[in-house]
């Protein structure tokens, strides 16, 4: 079957990987990059969390269990975890199901920060090939063991890295042949 929503998410991850990697390279420092990211993402995200929490608290419990049933027992801890955008990685439910994509984006920010902080950009080909190999191995290994959800998450990370490959290709640091390989 064809899922247009999933295709949109995958394309978003590729574009996001391209744009974020360009953005981190253009920033004068990692501190500036993180401040810009923070002010671009978190205020709107937190506003949506507050509105979502208000809806949960204001609507009758028989209705909110239909919408927020998965949060009912751990509402406030889940709310606190969602403030970080990393709720899916620290064992909490997403307040709004679409928030899972933001956690992946944050992980990509952390990975790019490590690449810049450890000055691995000089070795971009090696880093890109190593990460690509890891994603392919981890995804295939998980699929062979029947861990479809975990493998899917690893494969999703690969789409961010594909965006990094696109960015390197646009800068003429990676050839079209290397990109397609």
C-alpha positions as YAML, in Angstrom:
chain: A
units: angstrom
residues:
- id: 1
  name: UNK
  ca: [0.00, 0.00, 0.00]
- id: 2
  name: UNK
  ca: [1.04, 3.61, -0.49]
- id: 3
  name: UNK
  ca: [0.98, 6.00, 2.47]
- id: 4
  name: UNK
  ca: [1.10, 9.64, 1.35]
- id: 5
  name: UNK
  ca: [1.60, 10.85, 4.94]
- id: 6
  name: UNK
  ca: [4.67, 8.68, 5.42]
- id: 7
  name: UNK
  ca: [6.07, 9.83, 2.08]
- id: 8
  name: UNK
  ca: [5.62, 13.43, 3.26]
- id: 9
  name: UNK
  ca: [7.49, 12.69, 6.49]
- id: 10
  name: UNK
  ca: [10.35, 10.99, 4.63]
- id: 11
  name: UNK
  ca: [10.68, 13.92, 2.23]
- id: 12
  name: UNK
  ca: [10.55, 16.30, 5.20]
- id: 13
  name: UNK
  ca: [13.42, 14.38, 6.82]
- id: 14
  name: UNK
  ca: [15.54, 14.62, 3.67]
- id: 15
  name: UNK
  ca: [14.87, 18.36, 3.28]
- id: 16
  name: UNK
  ca: [15.39, 18.90, 6.99]
- id: 17
  name: UNK
  ca: [18.72, 17.05, 6.90]
- id: 18
  name: UNK
  ca: [19.84, 19.23, 4.00]
- id: 19
  name: UNK
  ca: [18.74, 22.50, 5.58]
- id: 20
  name: UNK
  ca: [19.93, 21.73, 9.10]
- id: 21
  name: UNK
  ca: [23.39, 20.66, 7.97]
- id: 22
  name: UNK
  ca: [23.71, 23.88, 5.92]
- id: 23
  name: UNK
  ca: [22.46, 25.91, 8.88]
- id: 24
  name: UNK
  ca: [24.95, 24.43, 11.35]
- id: 25
  name: UNK
  ca: [27.81, 25.09, 8.93]
- id: 26
  name: UNK
  ca: [26.74, 28.72, 8.37]
- id: 27
  name: UNK
  ca: [26.43, 29.47, 12.07]
- id: 28
  name: UNK
  ca: [29.39, 31.30, 13.61]
- id: 29
  name: UNK
  ca: [29.34, 28.83, 16.52]
- id: 30
  name: UNK
  ca: [27.40, 25.90, 17.93]
- id: 31
  name: UNK
  ca: [26.02, 28.18, 20.64]
- id: 32
  name: UNK
  ca: [24.51, 30.50, 18.03]
- id: 33
  name: UNK
  ca: [23.13, 27.51, 16.12]
- id: 34
  name: UNK
  ca: [21.44, 26.10, 19.24]
- id: 35
  name: UNK
  ca: [20.01, 29.49, 20.28]
- id: 36
  name: UNK
  ca: [18.52, 29.94, 16.80]
- id: 37
  name: UNK
  ca: [17.10, 26.41, 16.83]
- id: 38
  name: UNK
  ca: [15.68, 26.88, 20.32]
- id: 39
  name: UNK
  ca: [13.85, 30.12, 19.46]
- id: 40
  name: UNK
  ca: [12.65, 28.74, 16.15]
- id: 41
  name: UNK
  ca: [11.19, 25.50, 17.54]
- id: 42
  name: UNK
  ca: [10.38, 25.57, 21.23]
- id: 43
  name: UNK
  ca: [8.03, 28.57, 21.72]
- id: 44
  name: UNK
  ca: [5.49, 27.31, 19.15]
- id: 45
  name: UNK
  ca: [5.96, 23.73, 20.32]
- id: 46
  name: UNK
  ca: [5.38, 24.65, 23.97]
- id: 47
  name: UNK
  ca: [2.30, 26.71, 23.01]
- id: 48
  name: UNK
  ca: [0.84, 23.64, 21.30]
- id: 49
  name: UNK
  ca: [1.61, 21.54, 24.40]
- id: 50
  name: UNK
  ca: [-0.16, 24.03, 26.66]
- id: 51
  name: UNK
  ca: [-3.23, 24.15, 24.39]
- id: 52
  name: UNK
  ca: [-3.28, 20.36, 24.24]
- id: 53
  name: UNK
  ca: [-3.00, 20.08, 28.03]
- id: 54
  name: UNK
  ca: [-5.78, 22.66, 28.48]
- id: 55
  name: UNK
  ca: [-8.05, 20.68, 26.17]
- id: 56
  name: UNK
  ca: [-7.31, 17.52, 28.16]
- id: 57
  name: UNK
  ca: [-8.07, 19.23, 31.46]
- id: 58
  name: UNK
  ca: [-11.21, 21.04, 30.26]
- id: 59
  name: UNK
  ca: [-13.11, 18.35, 28.37]
- id: 60
  name: UNK
  ca: [-15.06, 15.69, 30.26]
- id: 61
  name: UNK
  ca: [-13.03, 12.65, 31.23]
- id: 62
  name: UNK
  ca: [-15.10, 10.27, 29.10]
- id: 63
  name: UNK
  ca: [-14.17, 12.32, 26.02]
- id: 64
  name: UNK
  ca: [-10.54, 12.93, 26.90]
- id: 65
  name: UNK
  ca: [-9.97, 9.21, 27.37]
- id: 66
  name: UNK
  ca: [-10.90, 8.77, 23.71]
- id: 67
  name: UNK
  ca: [-8.40, 11.41, 22.61]
- id: 68
  name: UNK
  ca: [-5.74, 11.14, 25.31]
- id: 69
  name: UNK
  ca: [-6.39, 7.65, 26.65]
- id: 70
  name: UNK
  ca: [-2.73, 6.73, 26.36]
- id: 71
  name: UNK
  ca: [-1.80, 9.68, 28.61]
- id: 72
  name: UNK
  ca: [-4.46, 9.34, 31.29]
- id: 73
  name: UNK
  ca: [-2.37, 7.57, 33.93]
- id: 74
  name: UNK
  ca: [0.84, 9.55, 33.42]
- id: 75
  name: UNK
  ca: [-0.50, 12.91, 32.29]
- id: 76
  name: UNK
  ca: [1.82, 15.29, 34.16]
- id: 77
  name: UNK
  ca: [5.02, 13.21, 33.80]
- id: 78
  name: UNK
  ca: [4.22, 12.87, 30.08]
- id: 79
  name: UNK
  ca: [3.62, 16.61, 29.83]
- id: 80
  name: UNK
  ca: [6.97, 17.30, 31.53]
- id: 81
  name: UNK
  ca: [8.78, 14.83, 29.26]
- id: 82
  name: UNK
  ca: [7.16, 16.36, 26.17]
- id: 83
  name: UNK
  ca: [8.63, 19.76, 27.08]
- id: 84
  name: UNK
  ca: [12.03, 18.37, 26.05]
- id: 85
  name: UNK
  ca: [10.93, 17.09, 22.59]
- id: 86
  name: UNK
  ca: [12.73, 13.86, 23.51]
- id: 87
  name: UNK
  ca: [9.77, 12.07, 25.12]
- id: 88
  name: UNK
  ca: [9.90, 9.14, 22.71]
- id: 89
  name: UNK
  ca: [13.53, 8.49, 23.59]
- id: 90
  name: UNK
  ca: [13.04, 8.68, 27.36]
- id: 91
  name: UNK
  ca: [10.03, 6.37, 27.56]
- id: 92
  name: UNK
  ca: [7.01, 8.68, 27.49]
- id: 93
  name: UNK
  ca: [4.06, 9.00, 25.12]
- id: 94
  name: UNK
  ca: [3.75, 11.89, 22.69]
- id: 95
  name: UNK
  ca: [1.07, 14.39, 23.65]
- id: 96
  name: UNK
  ca: [0.17, 14.68, 20.00]
- id: 97
  name: UNK
  ca: [1.11, 11.66, 17.86]
- id: 98
  name: UNK
  ca: [2.84, 13.79, 15.19]
- id: 99
  name: UNK
  ca: [5.39, 14.97, 17.78]
- id: 100
  name: UNK
  ca: [7.45, 11.82, 17.19]
- id: 101
  name: UNK
  ca: [9.07, 13.53, 14.19]
- id: 102
  name: UNK
  ca: [10.45, 16.35, 16.36]
- id: 103
  name: UNK
  ca: [12.34, 13.90, 18.57]
- id: 104
  name: UNK
  ca: [14.08, 12.50, 15.51]
- id: 105
  name: UNK
  ca: [14.95, 15.99, 14.37]
- id: 106
  name: UNK
  ca: [16.47, 16.75, 17.80]
- id: 107
  name: UNK
  ca: [18.60, 13.61, 17.57]
- id: 108
  name: UNK
  ca: [19.87, 14.78, 14.19]
- id: 109
  name: UNK
  ca: [20.76, 18.17, 15.75]
- id: 110
  name: UNK
  ca: [22.76, 16.35, 18.42]
- id: 111
  name: UNK
  ca: [24.56, 14.20, 15.85]
- id: 112
  name: UNK
  ca: [25.49, 17.23, 13.74]
- id: 113
  name: UNK
  ca: [26.64, 19.05, 16.86]
- id: 114
  name: UNK
  ca: [28.98, 16.14, 17.61]
- id: 115
  name: UNK
  ca: [30.33, 16.19, 14.05]
- id: 116
  name: UNK
  ca: [31.09, 19.91, 14.34]
- id: 117
  name: UNK
  ca: [32.34, 19.78, 17.94]
- id: 118
  name: UNK
  ca: [34.78, 16.95, 17.22]
- id: 119
  name: UNK
  ca: [35.80, 18.58, 13.94]
- id: 120
  name: UNK
  ca: [34.73, 15.55, 11.92]
- id: 121
  name: UNK
  ca: [33.60, 17.78, 9.06]
- id: 122
  name: UNK
  ca: [37.12, 17.63, 7.59]
- id: 123
  name: UNK
  ca: [36.52, 13.92, 7.19]
- id: 124
  name: UNK
  ca: [32.98, 14.28, 5.86]
- id: 125
  name: UNK
  ca: [33.27, 11.45, 3.35]
- id: 126
  name: UNK
  ca: [34.47, 9.02, 6.01]
- id: 127
  name: UNK
  ca: [31.81, 10.13, 8.48]
- id: 128
  name: UNK
  ca: [29.03, 9.94, 5.89]
- id: 129
  name: UNK
  ca: [30.07, 6.46, 4.73]
- id: 130
  name: UNK
  ca: [30.47, 5.22, 8.32]
- id: 131
  name: UNK
  ca: [27.04, 6.48, 9.37]
- id: 132
  name: UNK
  ca: [25.45, 5.17, 6.18]
- id: 133
  name: UNK
  ca: [27.01, 1.75, 6.77]
- id: 134
  name: UNK
  ca: [25.80, 1.76, 10.39]
- id: 135
  name: UNK
  ca: [22.25, 2.66, 9.37]
- id: 136
  name: UNK
  ca: [22.17, -0.03, 6.69]
- id: 137
  name: UNK
  ca: [23.61, -2.65, 9.04]
- id: 138
  name: UNK
  ca: [21.41, -1.74, 12.03]
- id: 139
  name: UNK
  ca: [18.27, -1.56, 9.90]
- id: 140
  name: UNK
  ca: [18.94, -4.88, 8.16]
- id: 141
  name: UNK
  ca: [19.97, -6.56, 11.42]
- id: 142
  name: UNK
  ca: [16.78, -5.41, 13.14]
- id: 143
  name: UNK
  ca: [14.61, -6.54, 10.25]
- id: 144
  name: UNK
  ca: [16.25, -9.98, 10.24]
- id: 145
  name: UNK
  ca: [15.58, -10.30, 13.98]
- id: 146
  name: UNK
  ca: [11.96, -9.20, 13.51]
- id: 147
  name: UNK
  ca: [12.40, -5.84, 15.26]
- id: 148
  name: UNK
  ca: [10.39, -3.92, 12.68]
- id: 149
  name: UNK
  ca: [9.69, -0.85, 14.82]
- id: 150
  name: UNK
  ca: [13.31, -0.41, 15.88]
- id: 151
  name: UNK
  ca: [14.52, -1.00, 12.34]
- id: 152
  name: UNK
  ca: [12.03, 1.53, 11.04]
- id: 153
  name: UNK
  ca: [13.43, 4.14, 13.44]
- id: 154
  name: UNK
  ca: [16.97, 3.43, 12.28]
- id: 155
  name: UNK
  ca: [15.87, 3.67, 8.65]
- id: 156
  name: UNK
  ca: [14.11, 6.97, 9.39]
- id: 157
  name: UNK
  ca: [17.41, 8.34, 10.72]
- id: 158
  name: UNK
  ca: [18.86, 7.38, 7.36]
- id: 159
  name: UNK
  ca: [16.60, 9.92, 5.67]
- id: 160
  name: UNK
  ca: [18.17, 12.74, 7.70]
- id: 161
  name: UNK
  ca: [21.59, 11.46, 6.66]
- id: 162
  name: UNK
  ca: [20.41, 11.36, 3.07]
- id: 163
  name: UNK
  ca: [19.72, 15.07, 3.47]
- id: 164
  name: UNK
  ca: [23.29, 15.55, 4.66]
- id: 165
  name: UNK
  ca: [24.49, 13.72, 1.54]
- id: 166
  name: UNK
  ca: [22.33, 16.05, -0.60]
- id: 167
  name: UNK
  ca: [23.84, 19.08, 1.15]
- id: 168
  name: UNK
  ca: [27.37, 17.78, 0.49]
- id: 169
  name: UNK
  ca: [26.45, 17.13, -3.14]
- id: 170
  name: UNK
  ca: [25.08, 20.68, -3.51]
- id: 171
  name: UNK
  ca: [28.41, 21.98, -2.17]
- id: 172
  name: UNK
  ca: [30.27, 19.80, -4.70]
- id: 173
  name: UNK
  ca: [31.95, 17.87, -1.88]
- id: 174
  name: UNK
  ca: [30.27, 14.61, -2.92]
- id: 175
  name: UNK
  ca: [29.81, 13.52, -6.53]
- id: 176
  name: UNK
  ca: [26.45, 12.48, -7.94]
- id: 177
  name: UNK
  ca: [27.83, 8.94, -8.22]
- id: 178
  name: UNK
  ca: [28.74, 8.87, -4.52]
- id: 179
  name: UNK
  ca: [25.33, 10.26, -3.64]
- id: 180
  name: UNK
  ca: [23.49, 7.55, -5.58]
- id: 181
  name: UNK
  ca: [25.80, 4.85, -4.20]
...
